[in-house]
Amino acid sequence: MRNEAKVVAITGASSGIGEETARRLAGDGHRLLLGARRTDRLDALTREINEAGGTAAFRRLDVTDAADVRDFVAAAQESYGRVDVMVNNAGVMPLSPLDALKVDEWDRMIDVNVRGVLHGIAAALPVMRAQGGGHFVNVASVGAYEVSPTAAVYCATKFAVRAISEGLRQESDGSVRVTLVSPGVTESELAEGISDPAAREAMKAYRAVALPASAIAGAIAYAVAQPAGVDVNEIVVRPAASAQ
């Protein structure tokens, strides 16, 4: 069954969860604007969606740049007339023990994982308020609920996304819905950004049992498909065979 068509903006759409979410929501009949830094990947995905009968466009996006995110949301509004759903999905995960002192990587995680979500909210919330409603879907992690060695800063960023999402939900009058989606181990390119050798090796074992990114896309699609009066606040999705 195809849902009521909505305009959906997705960050981090060039791979992993963002890419599969784009495919799923386009298949559900929604109109998409896809954002990421790798425009070659976005171009290929957009062409795939449109050739399959969906509706999608793309724009290069750096979520650490507030002005760039504002322009991204404005482009969605200009193309489709409104912005119904903002999927704040972009994220990085360069894990390392704190005593490795990888301060540049800590800063990058804070910039992308926390400021990126805040920039998405700052750009889309005024649009949603003006049009009378909207929906934020913020992608966190099971790391928003627990901390593990080498992941202290990463988990801190995801705890922050969880707190921001809950604060936004409490401040809403009900017209703007807020969903936090927290994946467990999921197939993605995130682990490729780990520069610390020990953390990279440990991640291989940790990711031995992993969900396909399409499973997380399904959770996002479920939240988006709910009627206006229903706000799915938090979804945690883990592999059935994993204790993590």
CSV table of C-alpha atoms in Angstrom, one decimal:
chain,number,residue,atom,x,y,z
A,1,MET,CA,0.0,0.0,0.0
A,2,ARG,CA,1.4,3.4,-0.9
A,3,ASN,CA,1.3,6.1,1.8
A,4,GLU,CA,0.2,9.7,1.4
A,5,ALA,CA,2.9,11.3,-0.6
A,6,LYS,CA,5.2,13.5,1.6
A,7,VAL,CA,8.3,15.6,0.8
A,8,VAL,CA,11.3,14.1,2.6
A,9,ALA,CA,14.8,15.5,2.9
A,10,ILE,CA,17.5,13.0,3.8
A,11,THR,CA,21.0,13.8,4.9
A,12,GLY,CA,23.8,11.3,4.5
A,13,ALA,CA,22.0,9.7,1.6
A,14,SER,CA,24.9,8.5,-0.4
A,15,SER,CA,25.4,5.2,1.4
A,16,GLY,CA,24.1,2.8,4.1
A,17,ILE,CA,21.0,3.7,6.0
A,18,GLY,CA,20.5,7.0,4.1
A,19,GLU,CA,20.7,5.3,0.7
A,20,GLU,CA,18.3,2.5,1.7
A,21,THR,CA,15.9,4.9,3.3
A,22,ALA,CA,15.8,6.8,0.1
A,23,ARG,CA,15.0,3.7,-1.9
A,24,ARG,CA,12.3,2.6,0.6
A,25,LEU,CA,10.6,6.0,0.9
A,26,ALA,CA,10.7,6.6,-2.8
A,27,GLY,CA,9.0,3.2,-3.2
A,28,ASP,CA,6.3,4.3,-0.8
A,29,GLY,CA,5.5,7.2,-3.1
A,30,HIS,CA,7.3,10.1,-1.3
A,31,ARG,CA,9.2,12.8,-3.0
A,32,LEU,CA,12.8,13.1,-2.0
A,33,LEU,CA,15.7,15.6,-1.8
A,34,LEU,CA,18.9,13.7,-1.1
A,35,GLY,CA,22.0,15.3,0.5
A,36,ALA,CA,25.6,14.2,1.0
A,37,ARG,CA,29.1,15.2,0.0
A,38,ARG,CA,29.6,12.5,-2.6
A,39,THR,CA,27.5,13.8,-5.5
A,40,ASP,CA,28.5,11.0,-7.8
A,41,ARG,CA,26.8,8.5,-5.5
A,42,LEU,CA,23.7,10.8,-5.1
A,43,ASP,CA,23.5,11.2,-8.9
A,44,ALA,CA,23.4,7.4,-9.4
A,45,LEU,CA,20.9,6.9,-6.7
A,46,THR,CA,18.6,9.7,-7.9
A,47,ARG,CA,18.7,8.3,-11.5
A,48,GLU,CA,17.9,4.8,-10.2
A,49,ILE,CA,14.9,6.1,-8.2
A,50,ASN,CA,13.5,8.3,-11.0
A,51,GLU,CA,13.9,5.5,-13.6
A,52,ALA,CA,11.9,3.2,-11.3
A,53,GLY,CA,9.1,5.7,-11.3
A,54,GLY,CA,9.9,7.5,-8.1
A,55,THR,CA,10.6,11.2,-7.6
A,56,ALA,CA,14.0,12.3,-6.3
A,57,ALA,CA,16.5,15.1,-6.7
A,58,PHE,CA,19.9,15.7,-5.0
A,59,ARG,CA,22.1,18.4,-3.7
A,60,ARG,CA,25.6,18.4,-2.3
A,61,LEU,CA,25.4,18.8,1.4
A,62,ASP,CA,27.9,19.4,4.3
A,63,VAL,CA,25.8,19.1,7.5
A,64,THR,CA,28.6,20.8,9.5
A,65,ASP,CA,27.8,24.0,7.6
A,66,ALA,CA,24.6,25.6,8.9
A,67,ALA,CA,24.1,27.8,5.9
A,68,ASP,CA,24.5,24.8,3.6
A,69,VAL,CA,21.8,22.9,5.5
A,70,ARG,CA,19.5,25.9,5.3
A,71,ASP,CA,20.0,26.0,1.5
A,72,PHE,CA,19.4,22.3,1.3
A,73,VAL,CA,16.0,22.6,3.1
A,74,ALA,CA,15.2,25.7,1.0
A,75,ALA,CA,15.9,23.7,-2.1
A,76,ALA,CA,13.4,21.0,-1.0
A,77,GLN,CA,10.8,23.6,-0.3
A,78,GLU,CA,11.4,25.4,-3.7
A,79,SER,CA,11.3,22.1,-5.6
A,80,TYR,CA,8.2,20.6,-3.9
A,81,GLY,CA,6.5,23.4,-2.1
A,82,ARG,CA,7.0,22.1,1.4
A,83,VAL,CA,9.1,19.9,3.7
A,84,ASP,CA,7.2,17.2,5.5
A,85,VAL,CA,10.0,15.0,6.9
A,86,MET,CA,13.6,15.8,7.7
A,87,VAL,CA,15.7,12.7,8.2
A,88,ASN,CA,18.9,13.7,10.0
A,89,ASN,CA,20.9,10.7,9.2
A,90,ALA,CA,24.5,11.9,8.4
A,91,GLY,CA,27.0,10.5,10.9
A,92,VAL,CA,30.6,9.4,11.4
A,93,MET,CA,32.2,6.8,13.8
A,94,PRO,CA,36.0,7.0,14.1
A,95,LEU,CA,36.3,5.0,17.3
A,96,SER,CA,39.4,5.1,19.5
A,97,PRO,CA,40.3,4.9,23.2
A,98,LEU,CA,40.4,8.3,24.9
A,99,ASP,CA,44.1,7.9,25.6
A,100,ALA,CA,44.8,7.8,21.9
A,101,LEU,CA,44.0,11.6,22.1
A,102,LYS,CA,42.5,11.8,18.6
A,103,VAL,CA,41.1,15.2,19.2
A,104,ASP,CA,40.5,16.0,15.5
A,105,GLU,CA,38.4,12.9,15.3
A,106,TRP,CA,36.5,13.8,18.4
A,107,ASP,CA,35.8,17.2,17.0
A,108,ARG,CA,34.6,15.7,13.7
A,109,MET,CA,32.1,13.5,15.4
A,110,ILE,CA,30.7,16.4,17.4
A,111,ASP,CA,30.5,18.5,14.3
A,112,VAL,CA,28.7,15.9,12.1
A,113,ASN,CA,26.8,13.9,14.7
A,114,VAL,CA,25.6,16.7,16.9
A,115,ARG,CA,25.9,20.0,15.1
A,116,GLY,CA,24.6,18.3,11.9
A,117,VAL,CA,21.4,17.3,13.6
A,118,LEU,CA,21.0,20.8,15.2
A,119,HIS,CA,21.6,22.4,11.8
A,120,GLY,CA,18.9,20.2,10.3
A,121,ILE,CA,16.5,21.2,13.1
A,122,ALA,CA,17.4,24.9,12.7
A,123,ALA,CA,16.8,24.8,9.0
A,124,ALA,CA,13.6,22.7,8.9
A,125,LEU,CA,11.7,23.7,12.0
A,126,PRO,CA,10.7,27.2,10.9
A,127,VAL,CA,9.4,25.7,7.6
A,128,MET,CA,7.4,23.1,9.4
A,129,ARG,CA,6.0,25.6,11.9
A,130,ALA,CA,5.0,27.9,9.0
A,131,GLN,CA,3.2,25.1,7.0
A,132,GLY,CA,1.5,23.8,10.1
A,133,GLY,CA,3.3,20.5,10.7
A,134,GLY,CA,6.2,18.2,9.9
A,135,HIS,CA,8.3,15.3,11.2
A,136,PHE,CA,11.9,15.0,12.3
A,137,VAL,CA,13.5,11.6,12.1
A,138,ASN,CA,16.9,11.6,13.9
A,139,VAL,CA,19.1,8.6,13.5
A,140,ALA,CA,21.1,7.8,16.6
A,141,SER,CA,22.5,4.4,17.7
A,142,VAL,CA,22.2,1.9,20.5
A,143,GLY,CA,25.2,4.0,21.6
A,144,ALA,CA,22.6,6.5,22.7
A,145,TYR,CA,21.7,4.1,25.6
A,146,GLU,CA,25.1,2.5,26.5
A,147,VAL,CA,28.8,3.2,26.4
A,148,SER,CA,31.5,0.8,25.4
A,149,PRO,CA,35.3,1.1,25.3
A,150,THR,CA,36.7,3.1,22.3
A,151,ALA,CA,33.2,4.6,21.8
A,152,ALA,CA,33.1,7.2,24.6
A,153,VAL,CA,32.9,10.2,22.3
A,154,TYR,CA,30.8,8.5,19.7
A,155,CYS,CA,28.3,7.4,22.3
A,156,ALA,CA,28.4,10.9,23.8
A,157,THR,CA,27.3,12.3,20.5
A,158,LYS,CA,24.4,9.8,20.2
A,159,PHE,CA,23.3,10.5,23.8
A,160,ALA,CA,23.2,14.1,22.7
A,161,VAL,CA,21.0,13.3,19.7
A,162,ARG,CA,18.7,11.4,22.0
A,163,ALA,CA,18.5,14.3,24.4
A,164,ILE,CA,17.9,16.9,21.6
A,165,SER,CA,15.2,14.7,20.1
A,166,GLU,CA,13.4,14.4,23.4
A,167,GLY,CA,13.7,18.1,24.1
A,168,LEU,CA,12.3,18.9,20.6
A,169,ARG,CA,9.4,16.5,21.2
A,170,GLN,CA,8.5,18.1,24.5
A,171,GLU,CA,8.6,21.6,23.0
A,172,SER,CA,6.3,20.6,20.2
A,173,ASP,CA,2.6,21.5,20.3
A,174,GLY,CA,1.9,18.2,18.5
A,175,SER,CA,2.1,19.5,15.0
A,176,VAL,CA,5.8,18.6,14.6
A,177,ARG,CA,6.5,15.0,15.3
A,178,VAL,CA,9.9,13.6,16.5
A,179,THR,CA,11.2,10.1,16.0
A,180,LEU,CA,14.6,8.8,17.3
A,181,VAL,CA,15.7,5.7,15.4
A,182,SER,CA,18.6,3.9,17.1
A,183,PRO,CA,20.2,1.1,15.1
A,184,GLY,CA,22.2,-1.7,16.5
A,185,VAL,CA,25.0,-3.2,14.4
A,186,THR,CA,24.1,-2.4,10.8
A,187,GLU,CA,25.9,-3.0,7.6
A,188,SER,CA,27.4,0.4,6.6
A,189,GLU,CA,30.6,2.2,5.8
A,190,LEU,CA,30.9,3.8,9.2
A,191,ALA,CA,33.6,1.3,10.4
A,192,GLU,CA,35.8,2.3,7.5
A,193,GLY,CA,36.5,5.7,9.2
A,194,ILE,CA,38.2,4.0,12.2
A,195,SER,CA,41.9,4.9,12.1
A,196,ASP,CA,42.8,3.3,15.4
A,197,PRO,CA,44.2,-0.2,14.6
A,198,ALA,CA,42.9,-1.8,17.8
A,199,ALA,CA,39.4,-0.3,17.6
A,200,ARG,CA,39.2,-1.2,13.9
A,201,GLU,CA,40.1,-4.9,14.7
A,202,ALA,CA,37.6,-5.0,17.6
A,203,MET,CA,34.9,-3.7,15.3
A,204,LYS,CA,35.3,-6.7,12.9
A,205,ALA,CA,34.2,-9.0,15.7
A,206,TYR,CA,31.5,-6.7,16.9
A,207,ARG,CA,30.0,-6.5,13.4
A,208,ALA,CA,30.0,-10.2,12.8
A,209,VAL,CA,26.2,-10.2,13.1
A,210,ALA,CA,24.7,-7.1,11.5
A,211,LEU,CA,21.4,-5.9,10.2
A,212,PRO,CA,21.0,-4.9,6.5
A,213,ALA,CA,20.5,-1.1,6.2
A,214,SER,CA,17.1,-1.9,4.7
A,215,ALA,CA,15.9,-3.0,8.1
A,216,ILE,CA,16.5,0.5,9.5
A,217,ALA,CA,14.9,2.0,6.4
A,218,GLY,CA,11.9,-0.1,7.2
A,219,ALA,CA,11.7,1.3,10.8
A,220,ILE,CA,11.9,4.9,9.4
A,221,ALA,CA,9.2,4.2,6.9
A,222,TYR,CA,7.0,2.8,9.6
A,223,ALA,CA,7.3,6.0,11.7
A,224,VAL,CA,6.8,8.2,8.6
A,225,ALA,CA,3.6,6.3,7.6
A,226,GLN,CA,1.8,6.9,10.9
A,227,PRO,CA,-1.2,9.2,10.8
A,228,ALA,CA,-0.7,12.8,11.9
A,229,GLY,CA,-2.0,12.2,15.4
A,230,VAL,CA,0.5,9.4,16.1
A,231,ASP,CA,4.1,10.2,17.1
A,232,VAL,CA,6.4,7.2,17.2
A,233,ASN,CA,9.0,8.6,19.6
A,234,GLU,CA,11.8,6.0,19.8
A,235,ILE,CA,12.6,2.8,17.8
A,236,VAL,CA,15.6,0.6,18.7
A,237,VAL,CA,16.4,-2.0,16.1
A,238,ARG,CA,19.0,-4.7,16.8
A,239,PRO,CA,20.0,-8.0,15.1
A,240,ALA,CA,17.9,-10.8,16.8
A,241,ALA,CA,21.1,-12.9,17.3
A,242,SER,CA,23.0,-10.1,19.0
A,243,ALA,CA,23.2,-9.2,22.6
A,244,GLN,CA,24.5,-5.7,21.8
